[in-house]
């Protein structure tokens, strides 16, 4: 449990229960298959399918941005909750691929949705763990008095990846997912969240350009001296399996349940082999693990809310079910949430 404490737990109090009032998601229309990638770089459908389980991913249209995708998912989540933008008390956007560098995507989203002048901010840089971390922040804000908080996970990765690097480019896709959380009502309760960070592994998955270490300058643009996404795939793989399964065990233990009580695990969709390894380590059969990485690839912060939205829409979740969200991402961060339907 080391390093997994929330504020409530540190104070020795009961974890504050918050509710999920609505679910939403969005994927761009354009489908890019493995064969499409094979026409661009030295790869094949066989390699990508065998190593990742990915068959296709979605690519944003030229007129789409992180904001437009966020707004599409957010509007569906609000509609599902039976609420309007004026009902929101706070907006949190988890993304590593923001609308612009400054200000954050949440500022644009607050205006685009027509929300009141409420606090709105991004949770950025947490890679694919960002959405579940943001759910944890939202429940803390709800415990402090916010009635309704919009939480978005969004990524428009296709525009930023190095399209000549076969080792990373084929893994990712564009998408957005959202939930509206609140004090009461809705179909689901967030019982508890665990989250943690091991910064000693920050260098195994990092996008270097743009920060103070490697600023994006006109000179760098001219000479092509960009620092691309750096990823030690094998180490990320190992860490991901270890951290996602441990986080699931921790969060169910914290709510007084066991892994056997879980109806559905909704894991970050990075790689089918990672998802299978998490299931095997936990002793959970395939029917209790949600998978859509084959259709969307790794959509970063959008992956968990998109999968959750889809699972709900496809009736993979029934009232009474214990659903566990689990994610890992650059940092190295991890987080898991126990959600009772
Ligand atoms: O949200 C976090 C994002 N990142 C992740 O989740 C990544 C986690 N890691 C992984 O998913 C896997 O490590 C990968 C899918 C990235 C790679 O699979 P792997 O089984 O670990 O392969 P590898 O990196 O050991 O590469 C094996 C071979 C290499 O060739 P050599 O050195 O054996 O000749 C690579 O150059 O596969 C080659 N390779 C490719 N071949 C065809 C790498 N990428 C490709 C490709 N197509 N796209």
PDB file of C-alpha atoms and ligand atoms in Angstrom, residues 41-44 47-48 51-52 127-128 165-168 170-172 205 229 231-238 240 268-271 273-274 298 300 328-330 332, ligand 1:
ATOM      1  CA  UNK A  41       6.965   1.972 -43.041  1.00  0.00           C
ATOM      2  CA  UNK A  42       8.742  -1.394 -42.871  1.00  0.00           C
ATOM      3  CA  UNK A  43       6.094  -3.285 -40.901  1.00  0.00           C
ATOM      4  CA  UNK A  44       3.319  -5.813 -41.502  1.00  0.00           C
ATOM      5  CA  UNK A  47       3.947  -8.241 -36.839  1.00  0.00           C
ATOM      6  CA  UNK A  48       1.571  -5.622 -35.416  1.00  0.00           C
ATOM      7  CA  UNK A  51       3.041  -8.192 -30.939  1.00  0.00           C
ATOM      8  CA  UNK A  52       0.196  -5.860 -29.988  1.00  0.00           C
ATOM      9  CA  UNK A 127       0.655   9.519 -20.169  1.00  0.00           C
ATOM     10  CA  UNK A 128      -2.056   6.944 -20.261  1.00  0.00           C
ATOM     11  CA  UNK A 165       9.433   5.323 -36.507  1.00  0.00           C
ATOM     12  CA  UNK A 166       7.749   1.947 -36.911  1.00  0.00           C
ATOM     13  CA  UNK A 167       8.513   0.975 -33.308  1.00  0.00           C
ATOM     14  CA  UNK A 168       6.124   3.601 -31.911  1.00  0.00           C
ATOM     15  CA  UNK A 170       1.853   1.940 -35.303  1.00  0.00           C
ATOM     16  CA  UNK A 171       0.837   1.676 -31.642  1.00  0.00           C
ATOM     17  CA  UNK A 172      -1.287   4.791 -31.263  1.00  0.00           C
ATOM     18  CA  UNK A 205       8.880   6.525 -21.884  1.00  0.00           C
ATOM     19  CA  UNK A 229       9.214   9.850 -28.346  1.00  0.00           C
ATOM     20  CA  UNK A 231      10.383   4.292 -25.419  1.00  0.00           C
ATOM     21  CA  UNK A 232      12.026   1.196 -24.006  1.00  0.00           C
ATOM     22  CA  UNK A 233       9.149  -1.045 -25.083  1.00  0.00           C
ATOM     23  CA  UNK A 234      10.201  -4.136 -23.139  1.00  0.00           C
ATOM     24  CA  UNK A 235      10.723  -2.306 -19.845  1.00  0.00           C
ATOM     25  CA  UNK A 236       7.437  -0.416 -20.273  1.00  0.00           C
ATOM     26  CA  UNK A 237       5.717  -3.737 -20.965  1.00  0.00           C
ATOM     27  CA  UNK A 238       7.085  -5.346 -17.770  1.00  0.00           C
ATOM     28  CA  UNK A 240       2.827  -2.048 -17.029  1.00  0.00           C
ATOM     29  CA  UNK A 268      -5.589   0.763 -20.304  1.00  0.00           C
ATOM     30  CA  UNK A 269      -5.551  -0.513 -23.888  1.00  0.00           C
ATOM     31  CA  UNK A 270      -1.874  -0.361 -24.863  1.00  0.00           C
ATOM     32  CA  UNK A 271      -1.246  -3.882 -26.058  1.00  0.00           C
ATOM     33  CA  UNK A 273      -0.347  -8.999 -24.645  1.00  0.00           C
ATOM     34  CA  UNK A 274      -0.075  -6.613 -21.690  1.00  0.00           C
ATOM     35  CA  UNK A 298      -3.377   2.882 -27.767  1.00  0.00           C
ATOM     36  CA  UNK A 300      -3.461   7.291 -24.225  1.00  0.00           C
ATOM     37  CA  UNK A 328      -0.273   2.930 -16.350  1.00  0.00           C
ATOM     38  CA  UNK A 329       1.589   5.624 -18.182  1.00  0.00           C
ATOM     39  CA  UNK A 330       4.737   7.628 -18.665  1.00  0.00           C
ATOM     40  CA  UNK A 332       6.011   6.028 -14.458  1.00  0.00           C
TER      41      UNK A 332
HETATM   42  O1  LIG B   1       0.963   3.548 -23.108  1.00  0.00           O
HETATM   43  C1  LIG B   1       2.317   3.181 -23.049  1.00  0.00           C
HETATM   44  C2  LIG B   1       2.851   3.055 -24.442  1.00  0.00           C
HETATM   45  N1  LIG B   1       3.787   2.023 -24.656  1.00  0.00           N
HETATM   46  C3  LIG B   1       3.573   0.700 -24.478  1.00  0.00           C
HETATM   47  O2  LIG B   1       2.602   0.233 -23.997  1.00  0.00           O
HETATM   48  C4  LIG B   1       4.673  -0.191 -25.009  1.00  0.00           C
HETATM   49  C5  LIG B   1       4.827  -1.486 -24.252  1.00  0.00           C
HETATM   50  N2  LIG B   1       5.635  -2.365 -25.021  1.00  0.00           N
HETATM   51  C6  LIG B   1       5.150  -3.064 -26.083  1.00  0.00           C
HETATM   52  O3  LIG B   1       3.965  -3.008 -26.340  1.00  0.00           O
HETATM   53  C7  LIG B   1       6.102  -3.916 -26.887  1.00  0.00           C
HETATM   54  O4  LIG B   1       7.374  -3.881 -26.294  1.00  0.00           O
HETATM   55  C8  LIG B   1       6.198  -3.464 -28.369  1.00  0.00           C
HETATM   56  C9  LIG B   1       4.896  -3.776 -29.072  1.00  0.00           C
HETATM   57  C10 LIG B   1       6.465  -1.952 -28.446  1.00  0.00           C
HETATM   58  C11 LIG B   1       7.325  -4.196 -29.056  1.00  0.00           C
HETATM   59  O5  LIG B   1       7.145  -5.593 -28.942  1.00  0.00           O
HETATM   60  P1  LIG B   1       8.354  -6.512 -28.505  1.00  0.00           P
HETATM   61  O6  LIG B   1       7.861  -7.896 -28.557  1.00  0.00           O
HETATM   62  O7  LIG B   1       8.867  -6.019 -27.191  1.00  0.00           O
HETATM   63  O8  LIG B   1       9.401  -6.279 -29.680  1.00  0.00           O
HETATM   64  P2  LIG B   1      10.864  -5.647 -29.613  1.00  0.00           P
HETATM   65  O9  LIG B   1      10.814  -4.205 -29.258  1.00  0.00           O
HETATM   66  O10 LIG B   1      11.741  -6.525 -28.809  1.00  0.00           O
HETATM   67  O11 LIG B   1      11.283  -5.746 -31.133  1.00  0.00           O
HETATM   68  C12 LIG B   1      11.421  -6.993 -31.786  1.00  0.00           C
HETATM   69  C13 LIG B   1      11.822  -6.727 -33.231  1.00  0.00           C
HETATM   70  C14 LIG B   1      12.993  -5.761 -33.370  1.00  0.00           C
HETATM   71  O12 LIG B   1      13.804  -6.243 -34.429  1.00  0.00           O
HETATM   72  P3  LIG B   1      15.149  -7.059 -34.111  1.00  0.00           P
HETATM   73  O13 LIG B   1      15.999  -6.142 -33.296  1.00  0.00           O
HETATM   74  O14 LIG B   1      14.707  -8.282 -33.363  1.00  0.00           O
HETATM   75  O15 LIG B   1      15.668  -7.349 -35.482  1.00  0.00           O
HETATM   76  C15 LIG B   1      12.341  -4.463 -33.791  1.00  0.00           C
HETATM   77  O16 LIG B   1      13.190  -3.658 -34.570  1.00  0.00           O
HETATM   78  O17 LIG B   1      10.745  -6.137 -33.946  1.00  0.00           O
HETATM   79  C16 LIG B   1      11.201  -4.974 -34.650  1.00  0.00           C
HETATM   80  N3  LIG B   1      10.080  -4.029 -34.751  1.00  0.00           N
HETATM   81  C17 LIG B   1       9.174  -4.098 -35.744  1.00  0.00           C
HETATM   82  N4  LIG B   1       9.052  -4.925 -36.796  1.00  0.00           N
HETATM   83  C18 LIG B   1       8.010  -4.741 -37.625  1.00  0.00           C
HETATM   84  C19 LIG B   1       9.747  -3.007 -33.934  1.00  0.00           C
HETATM   85  N5  LIG B   1       8.650  -2.392 -34.361  1.00  0.00           N
HETATM   86  C20 LIG B   1       8.271  -3.049 -35.487  1.00  0.00           C
HETATM   87  C21 LIG B   1       7.204  -2.902 -36.411  1.00  0.00           C
HETATM   88  N6  LIG B   1       7.103  -3.763 -37.436  1.00  0.00           N
HETATM   89  N7  LIG B   1       6.243  -1.939 -36.262  1.00  0.00           N
END
